[in-house]
Amino acid sequence: MLGHLIALALPAALAMLFHTLQNVTDAWFAGRIGPDALAGLSMATAVFFLILSLGFGIGAGVNALAGAAMGAGERARAVAFAAQGLSFGLMVAAALTVGGWLLAPELLDLMGASGGPRQAARDYLLTVVFGAVFFVLAFAAHGTLATQGDARSFQRAQMGAAAANLLLDPLFVLGFGWGVTGIGVATVLAQAGVCAWMLRRALRSGLLRAAPWSAFRPDFRVIVELARQAFPASLNMLVATVGMFMVLHWLQRFGGAAVAGYGAALRVEQILLLPALGLSGALLPLVARNHGARLHDRVRETLRLGLTIGLGMMALAGLALTFFGEWAVSLFTDDPAVIAQGVRYFQFARFTMPAVFAMFAATALLQGLRKPFWPVAVGVFRQTLCQLGFGWLFVVELDLGVEGVWWTIVSSVALGLVLSWLVAARIIRRELPRG
């Protein structure tokens, strides 16, 4: 079991690492443009996460449903889910492109963005929205490949995209002088390459190699079943975006240095979370296939092993933040105020990272068991009601300043962890009987 977990988790973690390195590269060049550009990119990332979440949800839906069908020996259904996942992704991407173009400015207004940061965020978003089709189709293809045990294709695609982004960012930002718009153009071109590679691999995979073109003609019965699995997974990430909106809303009270410091620190935190998040991502196909085959003890064993390894990783990540946090933030900016805010955030993040991993593991388990709505319910409560309630308490009522924002994050994560595992334990008892 450990071998299967590592075989899926390691490529998934490396893929996330290379994807995050693209964000880190973007943030570095934004920092060279100026604090307004770095703050604007932080705000734009929260909005762009909406596109990523829908792509991720479709990939997770294909992964879970096709995996369960394969585990149950229903190959024709698995092929249908894989083919319709691509068709569904294309429709969703078209809607995202139009909606993103029309609504991006309004979303920035909801965050309270203004001045230079708002302009930088707008320039970036109105560029990358045209890459929505590449992001969504790449995730859909990844779902098809991951459920067949191929996580390396996505790793290689993101590795190539990271290299391309590293070359294109300086060309467009420093060479052509396009500023934040250049960062967006580099992102779109890099992800176009990812999409082309992933589609090629998926269409040549065992599930789709012999599939007729008619299999890709929209079948709304299959699409509805996919949507029931995909949209809760997307909503789970969307509510995380809402949480980012909330954090940025509270931070706006304390100036651009607080927003920029949080944005830089968040990118470092994302890198340290990658191995454990790759591990939680590997749980989904293993849970889905073993549950489909009614191998309940193997699902329990996979979960225990994943939690043990992941929590150990997060303990090591906390130590890394303690000793190297200031150096890591200084890679993005030389502004002392921005660095100080990022370092202070790390003092809280050391304790939230293990809890975040545990919540992601619970989410992967429930998605693999085809119970995707429970993580959404917990996420909505944590990212909206908790963020609002604790934010009002710590920022407004107790007037703790920026510290109040960090305490809001810690309190929301702690309560979300408890609720996630109360739900997961109940589902485990019902869906995974012993023996």
Short mmCIF file of C-alpha atoms in Angstrom, two decimals:
data_model
loop_
_atom_site.label_atom_id
_atom_site.label_comp_id
_atom_site.label_asym_id
_atom_site.label_seq_id
_atom_site.Cartn_x
_atom_site.Cartn_y
_atom_site.Cartn_z
CA MET A 1 0.00 0.00 0.00
CA LEU A 2 2.85 2.38 0.81
CA GLY A 3 4.28 1.85 -2.68
CA HIS A 4 0.96 2.69 -4.37
CA LEU A 5 0.58 5.80 -2.21
CA ILE A 6 4.08 7.06 -2.96
CA ALA A 7 3.76 6.23 -6.68
CA LEU A 8 0.79 8.61 -6.91
CA ALA A 9 1.77 11.12 -4.22
CA LEU A 10 5.32 11.90 -5.34
CA PRO A 11 4.48 12.90 -8.94
CA ALA A 12 1.42 14.81 -7.69
CA ALA A 13 3.56 16.70 -5.17
CA LEU A 14 6.19 17.47 -7.81
CA ALA A 15 3.50 18.68 -10.21
CA MET A 16 2.17 21.01 -7.51
CA LEU A 17 5.73 22.13 -6.76
CA PHE A 18 6.38 23.13 -10.37
CA HIS A 19 2.96 24.81 -10.59
CA THR A 20 3.71 26.76 -7.43
CA LEU A 21 7.15 27.67 -8.74
CA GLN A 22 5.34 29.40 -11.59
CA ASN A 23 3.44 31.45 -9.00
CA VAL A 24 6.67 32.16 -7.14
CA THR A 25 8.35 33.32 -10.37
CA ASP A 26 5.37 35.57 -11.10
CA ALA A 27 5.50 37.01 -7.58
CA TRP A 28 9.25 37.64 -7.84
CA PHE A 29 8.87 39.62 -11.05
CA ALA A 30 5.85 41.45 -9.62
CA GLY A 31 8.01 42.41 -6.66
CA ARG A 32 10.60 43.83 -9.06
CA ILE A 33 7.87 45.97 -10.64
CA GLY A 34 6.89 47.37 -7.23
CA PRO A 35 4.80 46.82 -4.07
CA ASP A 36 1.57 47.74 -5.88
CA ALA A 37 2.18 45.02 -8.46
CA LEU A 38 2.93 42.43 -5.76
CA ALA A 39 -0.18 43.38 -3.78
CA GLY A 40 -2.27 43.39 -6.98
CA LEU A 41 -1.02 39.94 -7.97
CA SER A 42 -1.97 38.65 -4.50
CA MET A 43 -5.52 39.92 -4.96
CA ALA A 44 -5.72 38.66 -8.55
CA THR A 45 -4.61 35.20 -7.42
CA ALA A 46 -7.64 34.97 -5.16
CA VAL A 47 -9.95 35.74 -8.09
CA PHE A 48 -8.11 33.49 -10.55
CA PHE A 49 -8.48 30.66 -8.05
CA LEU A 50 -12.12 30.56 -9.16
CA ILE A 51 -11.01 29.25 -12.56
CA LEU A 52 -8.58 26.76 -11.06
CA SER A 53 -11.22 25.46 -8.67
CA LEU A 54 -13.66 24.56 -11.45
CA GLY A 55 -10.93 22.82 -13.42
CA PHE A 56 -9.82 20.95 -10.32
CA GLY A 57 -13.40 19.93 -9.55
CA ILE A 58 -13.94 18.41 -12.99
CA GLY A 59 -10.66 16.51 -12.71
CA ALA A 60 -11.59 15.25 -9.26
CA GLY A 61 -15.03 14.20 -10.52
CA VAL A 62 -13.56 12.18 -13.40
CA ASN A 63 -10.97 10.69 -11.06
CA ALA A 64 -13.53 9.57 -8.48
CA LEU A 65 -16.28 8.32 -10.83
CA ALA A 66 -14.05 6.65 -13.42
CA GLY A 67 -11.96 5.12 -10.62
CA ALA A 68 -15.01 3.68 -8.88
CA ALA A 69 -16.30 2.31 -12.19
CA MET A 70 -12.95 0.66 -12.92
CA GLY A 71 -12.82 -0.81 -9.41
CA ALA A 72 -16.28 -2.29 -9.96
CA GLY A 73 -15.25 -3.70 -13.36
CA GLU A 74 -17.50 -1.33 -15.36
CA ARG A 75 -15.06 -0.22 -18.04
CA ALA A 76 -17.65 1.25 -20.41
CA ARG A 77 -18.85 3.63 -17.69
CA ALA A 78 -15.26 4.61 -16.92
CA VAL A 79 -14.70 5.48 -20.60
CA ALA A 80 -17.89 7.54 -20.64
CA PHE A 81 -16.84 9.54 -17.59
CA ALA A 82 -13.37 10.20 -19.04
CA ALA A 83 -14.68 11.33 -22.46
CA GLN A 84 -17.52 13.42 -21.08
CA GLY A 85 -15.14 15.05 -18.60
CA LEU A 86 -13.32 16.66 -21.53
CA SER A 87 -16.56 17.79 -23.19
CA PHE A 88 -17.88 19.15 -19.90
CA GLY A 89 -14.58 20.95 -19.29
CA LEU A 90 -14.76 22.70 -22.65
CA MET A 91 -18.26 24.02 -21.89
CA VAL A 92 -17.26 25.20 -18.42
CA ALA A 93 -14.14 26.92 -19.77
CA ALA A 94 -16.17 28.90 -22.32
CA ALA A 95 -18.48 30.13 -19.57
CA LEU A 96 -15.51 31.03 -17.35
CA THR A 97 -13.86 33.10 -20.07
CA VAL A 98 -16.95 35.22 -20.70
CA GLY A 99 -17.88 35.47 -17.02
CA GLY A 100 -14.33 36.28 -15.94
CA TRP A 101 -14.02 39.09 -18.46
CA LEU A 102 -17.30 40.64 -17.34
CA LEU A 103 -17.07 40.11 -13.57
CA ALA A 104 -13.39 40.44 -12.66
CA PRO A 105 -13.56 44.21 -11.94
CA GLU A 106 -16.63 43.73 -9.72
CA LEU A 107 -14.90 40.96 -7.76
CA LEU A 108 -11.94 43.22 -7.12
CA ASP A 109 -14.32 45.90 -5.87
CA LEU A 110 -15.80 43.39 -3.42
CA MET A 111 -12.31 42.88 -2.00
CA GLY A 112 -11.98 46.61 -1.44
CA ALA A 113 -9.15 46.90 -3.99
CA SER A 114 -8.21 50.45 -5.01
CA GLY A 115 -5.45 52.49 -6.57
CA GLY A 116 -2.31 50.86 -7.95
CA PRO A 117 -2.97 47.35 -6.58
CA ARG A 118 -6.43 47.32 -8.17
CA GLN A 119 -5.08 48.33 -11.56
CA ALA A 120 -2.35 45.68 -11.42
CA ALA A 121 -4.86 43.00 -10.43
CA ARG A 122 -7.22 44.03 -13.22
CA ASP A 123 -4.45 43.97 -15.86
CA TYR A 124 -3.45 40.45 -14.81
CA LEU A 125 -6.97 39.03 -14.63
CA LEU A 126 -8.16 40.38 -17.96
CA THR A 127 -5.21 38.60 -19.55
CA VAL A 128 -5.23 35.19 -17.83
CA VAL A 129 -8.99 34.76 -18.22
CA PHE A 130 -8.27 33.80 -21.83
CA GLY A 131 -6.27 30.83 -20.54
CA ALA A 132 -9.26 29.33 -18.72
CA VAL A 133 -9.75 26.70 -21.42
CA PHE A 134 -6.16 25.49 -21.00
CA PHE A 135 -6.39 25.19 -17.21
CA VAL A 136 -9.76 23.39 -17.19
CA LEU A 137 -9.01 20.89 -19.97
CA ALA A 138 -5.62 20.07 -18.46
CA PHE A 139 -7.25 19.22 -15.13
CA ALA A 140 -9.93 17.12 -16.85
CA ALA A 141 -7.26 15.17 -18.73
CA HIS A 142 -5.30 14.76 -15.50
CA GLY A 143 -8.36 13.19 -13.85
CA THR A 144 -8.51 10.60 -16.64
CA LEU A 145 -4.82 9.78 -16.32
CA ALA A 146 -4.66 9.78 -12.51
CA THR A 147 -7.49 7.28 -12.17
CA GLN A 148 -5.39 4.93 -14.33
CA GLY A 149 -2.37 5.42 -12.09
CA ASP A 150 -0.56 7.94 -14.30
CA ALA A 151 0.41 10.95 -12.22
CA ARG A 152 3.74 11.51 -13.97
CA SER A 153 2.28 13.10 -17.10
CA PHE A 154 0.97 16.06 -15.10
CA GLN A 155 4.29 16.32 -13.28
CA ARG A 156 6.20 16.54 -16.57
CA ALA A 157 3.73 19.05 -18.00
CA GLN A 158 4.09 21.36 -15.01
CA MET A 159 7.86 20.98 -15.09
CA GLY A 160 7.87 22.20 -18.69
CA ALA A 161 5.47 25.03 -17.83
CA ALA A 162 7.69 26.18 -14.95
CA ALA A 163 10.69 26.31 -17.29
CA ALA A 164 8.69 28.18 -19.96
CA ASN A 165 7.35 30.65 -17.40
CA LEU A 166 10.87 31.29 -16.11
CA LEU A 167 11.91 32.29 -19.63
CA LEU A 168 8.77 34.19 -20.62
CA ASP A 169 8.36 36.34 -17.49
CA PRO A 170 11.63 38.27 -17.93
CA LEU A 171 11.01 38.52 -21.69
CA PHE A 172 7.58 40.13 -21.32
CA VAL A 173 8.16 42.07 -18.08
CA LEU A 174 11.73 43.31 -18.51
CA GLY A 175 12.23 42.96 -22.27
CA PHE A 176 8.90 44.20 -23.62
CA GLY A 177 7.98 46.30 -20.56
CA TRP A 178 4.46 44.87 -20.33
CA GLY A 179 4.39 44.88 -16.54
CA VAL A 180 1.78 42.72 -14.81
CA THR A 181 0.08 42.08 -18.17
CA GLY A 182 3.30 40.38 -19.29
CA ILE A 183 3.13 38.06 -16.30
CA GLY A 184 -0.39 37.10 -17.37
CA VAL A 185 0.64 36.47 -20.98
CA ALA A 186 3.49 34.21 -19.80
CA THR A 187 1.05 32.23 -17.65
CA VAL A 188 -1.40 31.70 -20.51
CA LEU A 189 1.28 30.52 -22.94
CA ALA A 190 2.85 28.15 -20.40
CA GLN A 191 -0.53 26.58 -19.59
CA ALA A 192 -1.37 26.22 -23.29
CA GLY A 193 1.60 23.88 -23.50
CA VAL A 194 0.41 21.95 -20.43
CA CYS A 195 -3.03 21.53 -21.98
CA ALA A 196 -1.67 20.27 -25.30
CA TRP A 197 0.55 17.68 -23.59
CA MET A 198 -2.15 16.45 -21.20
CA LEU A 199 -4.76 16.08 -23.94
CA ARG A 200 -2.31 14.11 -26.06
CA ARG A 201 -1.55 11.78 -23.15
CA ALA A 202 -5.18 11.33 -22.14
CA LEU A 203 -6.40 10.59 -25.67
CA ARG A 204 -3.69 7.95 -26.05
CA SER A 205 -4.33 6.36 -22.63
CA GLY A 206 -5.92 2.95 -22.11
CA LEU A 207 -9.35 4.41 -21.39
CA LEU A 208 -9.65 6.74 -24.38
CA ARG A 209 -7.33 5.28 -27.01
CA ALA A 210 -10.09 3.26 -28.66
CA ALA A 211 -12.97 5.61 -27.79
CA PRO A 212 -14.93 6.77 -30.89
CA TRP A 213 -15.43 10.48 -31.45
CA SER A 214 -19.10 9.97 -30.67
CA ALA A 215 -18.07 9.26 -27.07
CA PHE A 216 -17.12 12.93 -26.76
CA ARG A 217 -20.48 14.22 -28.00
CA PRO A 218 -22.13 15.80 -24.93
CA ASP A 219 -24.24 13.24 -23.06
CA PHE A 220 -26.08 15.27 -20.47
CA ARG A 221 -27.00 12.27 -18.35
CA VAL A 222 -23.32 11.53 -17.81
CA ILE A 223 -22.48 15.23 -17.50
CA VAL A 224 -25.08 15.67 -14.76
CA GLU A 225 -23.55 12.76 -12.84
CA LEU A 226 -20.12 14.30 -13.30
CA ALA A 227 -21.42 17.70 -12.21
CA ARG A 228 -22.83 16.22 -9.00
CA GLN A 229 -19.34 15.03 -8.12
CA ALA A 230 -17.33 17.86 -9.68
CA PHE A 231 -19.17 20.94 -8.49
CA PRO A 232 -18.96 20.09 -4.78
CA ALA A 233 -15.20 19.57 -5.22
CA SER A 234 -15.05 22.92 -7.03
CA LEU A 235 -17.19 24.58 -4.40
CA ASN A 236 -14.84 23.27 -1.75
CA MET A 237 -12.01 25.17 -3.43
CA LEU A 238 -14.25 28.15 -4.17
CA VAL A 239 -15.05 28.59 -0.52
CA ALA A 240 -11.29 28.57 0.08
CA THR A 241 -11.20 31.49 -2.36
CA VAL A 242 -13.91 33.18 -0.31
CA GLY A 243 -11.66 32.70 2.70
CA MET A 244 -8.84 34.44 0.84
CA PHE A 245 -11.25 37.27 0.01
CA MET A 246 -12.08 37.54 3.70
CA VAL A 247 -8.44 37.62 4.77
CA LEU A 248 -7.62 40.27 2.16
CA HIS A 249 -10.70 42.25 3.18
CA TRP A 250 -9.46 42.46 6.76
CA LEU A 251 -5.85 43.10 5.70
CA GLN A 252 -6.87 46.03 3.47
CA ARG A 253 -7.45 48.01 6.67
CA PHE A 254 -3.74 47.93 7.43
CA GLY A 255 -2.19 48.98 4.11
CA GLY A 256 -0.35 47.52 1.17
CA ALA A 257 2.56 46.17 3.24
CA ALA A 258 0.22 43.80 5.09
CA VAL A 259 -1.34 42.55 1.84
CA ALA A 260 2.01 42.16 0.08
CA GLY A 261 3.59 40.43 3.08
CA TYR A 262 0.73 37.96 3.27
CA GLY A 263 0.93 37.34 -0.50
CA ALA A 264 4.67 36.62 -0.39
CA ALA A 265 4.38 34.42 2.72
CA LEU A 266 1.47 32.52 1.21
CA ARG A 267 3.60 31.44 -1.74
CA VAL A 268 6.28 30.09 0.59
CA GLU A 269 3.64 28.29 2.64
CA GLN A 270 2.19 26.74 -0.53
CA ILE A 271 5.58 25.27 -1.42
CA LEU A 272 5.95 23.69 2.01
CA LEU A 273 2.43 22.29 1.82
CA LEU A 274 3.04 20.60 -1.52
CA PRO A 275 4.33 17.18 -0.42
CA ALA A 276 1.46 16.69 2.01
CA LEU A 277 -1.10 18.01 -0.46
CA GLY A 278 0.26 15.64 -3.10
CA LEU A 279 -0.25 12.88 -0.56
CA SER A 280 -3.85 13.90 0.07
CA GLY A 281 -4.41 14.05 -3.69
CA ALA A 282 -3.12 10.49 -4.01
CA LEU A 283 -5.67 9.33 -1.45
CA LEU A 284 -8.63 10.10 -3.72
CA PRO A 285 -8.04 7.54 -6.53
CA LEU A 286 -6.89 4.88 -4.05
CA VAL A 287 -9.97 5.36 -1.88
CA ALA A 288 -12.27 5.43 -4.93
CA ARG A 289 -10.93 2.23 -6.50
CA ASN A 290 -10.71 0.25 -3.26
CA HIS A 291 -14.15 1.40 -2.18
CA GLY A 292 -15.54 0.49 -5.60
CA ALA A 293 -14.03 -2.98 -5.14
CA ARG A 294 -15.43 -3.10 -1.56
CA LEU A 295 -11.95 -3.44 -0.03
CA HIS A 296 -12.85 -1.42 3.05
CA ASP A 297 -9.86 -2.44 5.18
CA ARG A 298 -7.51 -1.19 2.47
CA VAL A 299 -9.27 2.19 2.48
CA ARG A 300 -8.74 2.46 6.24
CA GLU A 301 -5.11 1.41 5.92
CA THR A 302 -4.49 3.95 3.16
CA LEU A 303 -6.02 6.73 5.26
CA ARG A 304 -3.98 5.90 8.36
CA LEU A 305 -0.76 5.73 6.38
CA GLY A 306 -1.45 8.98 4.56
CA LEU A 307 -2.22 10.87 7.76
CA THR A 308 0.90 9.59 9.53
CA ILE A 309 3.23 10.59 6.71
CA GLY A 310 1.51 13.89 5.98
CA LEU A 311 1.44 15.15 9.56
CA GLY A 312 5.13 14.30 9.90
CA MET A 313 5.85 16.35 6.78
CA MET A 314 3.98 19.30 8.19
CA ALA A 315 5.95 19.17 11.44
CA LEU A 316 9.16 19.44 9.40
CA ALA A 317 7.64 22.30 7.36
CA GLY A 318 6.95 24.20 10.58
CA LEU A 319 10.62 23.91 11.54
CA ALA A 320 11.62 25.22 8.12
CA LEU A 321 9.42 28.30 8.62
CA THR A 322 10.99 28.92 12.03
CA PHE A 323 14.56 28.99 10.76
CA PHE A 324 14.26 30.18 7.16
CA GLY A 325 11.03 32.22 7.05
CA GLU A 326 12.60 35.68 6.92
CA TRP A 327 15.04 34.65 4.20
CA ALA A 328 12.20 33.13 2.14
CA VAL A 329 10.06 36.29 2.22
CA SER A 330 13.08 38.47 1.39
CA LEU A 331 13.37 36.63 -1.94
CA PHE A 332 10.25 38.49 -3.09
CA THR A 333 10.89 41.98 -1.71
CA ASP A 334 13.47 44.11 0.10
CA ASP A 335 10.80 46.24 1.81
CA PRO A 336 11.34 45.76 5.60
CA ALA A 337 7.66 46.34 6.41
CA VAL A 338 6.52 43.70 3.93
CA ILE A 339 9.13 41.20 5.20
CA ALA A 340 8.07 41.80 8.82
CA GLN A 341 4.42 41.08 8.04
CA GLY A 342 5.30 37.87 6.21
CA VAL A 343 7.53 36.61 9.02
CA ARG A 344 4.87 37.31 11.62
CA TYR A 345 2.30 35.35 9.57
CA PHE A 346 4.69 32.37 9.54
CA GLN A 347 4.63 32.27 13.34
CA PHE A 348 0.94 31.36 13.09
CA ALA A 349 1.21 29.23 9.94
CA ARG A 350 3.46 26.72 11.72
CA PHE A 351 0.43 25.59 13.67
CA THR A 352 -2.21 25.79 10.93
CA MET A 353 -0.34 23.77 8.29
CA PRO A 354 -0.83 20.33 9.93
CA ALA A 355 -4.52 21.12 10.41
CA VAL A 356 -4.87 22.20 6.77
CA PHE A 357 -3.34 18.91 5.60
CA ALA A 358 -5.67 16.91 7.85
CA MET A 359 -8.68 18.74 6.37
CA PHE A 360 -7.47 18.05 2.83
CA ALA A 361 -7.09 14.36 3.70
CA ALA A 362 -10.65 14.27 5.04
CA THR A 363 -11.86 15.95 1.85
CA ALA A 364 -10.06 13.41 -0.37
CA LEU A 365 -11.55 10.56 1.66
CA LEU A 366 -15.10 11.88 1.37
CA GLN A 367 -14.74 12.60 -2.36
CA GLY A 368 -13.40 9.08 -2.92
CA LEU A 369 -16.41 7.70 -1.03
CA ARG A 370 -18.66 9.81 -3.30
CA LYS A 371 -19.77 12.07 -0.43
CA PRO A 372 -18.52 15.38 -1.82
CA PHE A 373 -21.07 17.74 -0.28
CA TRP A 374 -19.91 17.36 3.32
CA PRO A 375 -16.53 19.08 2.76
CA VAL A 376 -18.38 21.92 1.05
CA ALA A 377 -20.68 22.40 4.05
CA VAL A 378 -17.75 22.47 6.47
CA GLY A 379 -15.79 24.76 4.14
CA VAL A 380 -18.62 27.26 3.80
CA PHE A 381 -18.98 27.41 7.57
CA ARG A 382 -15.21 27.81 8.12
CA GLN A 383 -14.46 30.27 5.33
CA THR A 384 -17.50 32.52 5.66
CA LEU A 385 -19.16 32.41 9.06
CA CYS A 386 -15.96 31.72 11.00
CA GLN A 387 -13.91 34.28 9.07
CA LEU A 388 -16.60 36.91 9.54
CA GLY A 389 -17.27 36.09 13.18
CA PHE A 390 -13.67 35.73 14.32
CA GLY A 391 -12.63 38.69 12.13
CA TRP A 392 -15.18 40.92 13.80
CA LEU A 393 -14.06 39.66 17.23
CA PHE A 394 -10.30 39.98 16.79
CA VAL A 395 -10.00 42.85 14.29
CA VAL A 396 -12.97 45.07 15.19
CA GLU A 397 -14.05 44.31 18.74
CA LEU A 398 -10.66 43.52 20.33
CA ASP A 399 -8.80 45.84 17.90
CA LEU A 400 -5.75 43.57 17.61
CA GLY A 401 -4.65 45.06 14.27
CA VAL A 402 -2.92 42.74 11.80
CA GLU A 403 -2.48 40.22 14.63
CA GLY A 404 -6.24 39.95 14.71
CA VAL A 405 -6.26 38.76 11.09
CA TRP A 406 -3.75 36.01 11.89
CA TRP A 407 -5.79 34.92 14.93
CA THR A 408 -8.89 34.85 12.71
CA ILE A 409 -7.14 32.38 10.38
CA VAL A 410 -5.95 30.17 13.24
CA SER A 411 -9.34 30.04 14.94
CA SER A 412 -11.20 29.30 11.69
CA VAL A 413 -8.80 26.49 10.76
CA ALA A 414 -9.02 24.92 14.24
CA LEU A 415 -12.81 24.84 14.21
CA GLY A 416 -12.85 23.56 10.61
CA LEU A 417 -10.49 20.71 11.56
CA VAL A 418 -12.77 19.54 14.35
CA LEU A 419 -15.90 19.64 12.18
CA SER A 420 -14.18 17.92 9.22
CA TRP A 421 -13.17 14.91 11.24
CA LEU A 422 -16.43 14.65 13.13
CA VAL A 423 -18.12 14.28 9.75
CA ALA A 424 -15.41 11.98 8.35
CA ALA A 425 -15.60 9.67 11.38
CA ARG A 426 -19.37 9.33 10.96
CA ILE A 427 -19.04 8.51 7.25
CA ILE A 428 -16.25 6.01 7.91
CA ARG A 429 -18.37 4.08 10.40
CA ARG A 430 -21.24 3.90 7.90
CA GLU A 431 -19.40 3.35 4.60
CA LEU A 432 -16.42 1.29 5.71
CA PRO A 433 -17.61 -1.54 7.95
CA ARG A 434 -14.81 -3.62 9.43
CA GLY A 435 -14.24 -7.16 8.27
#
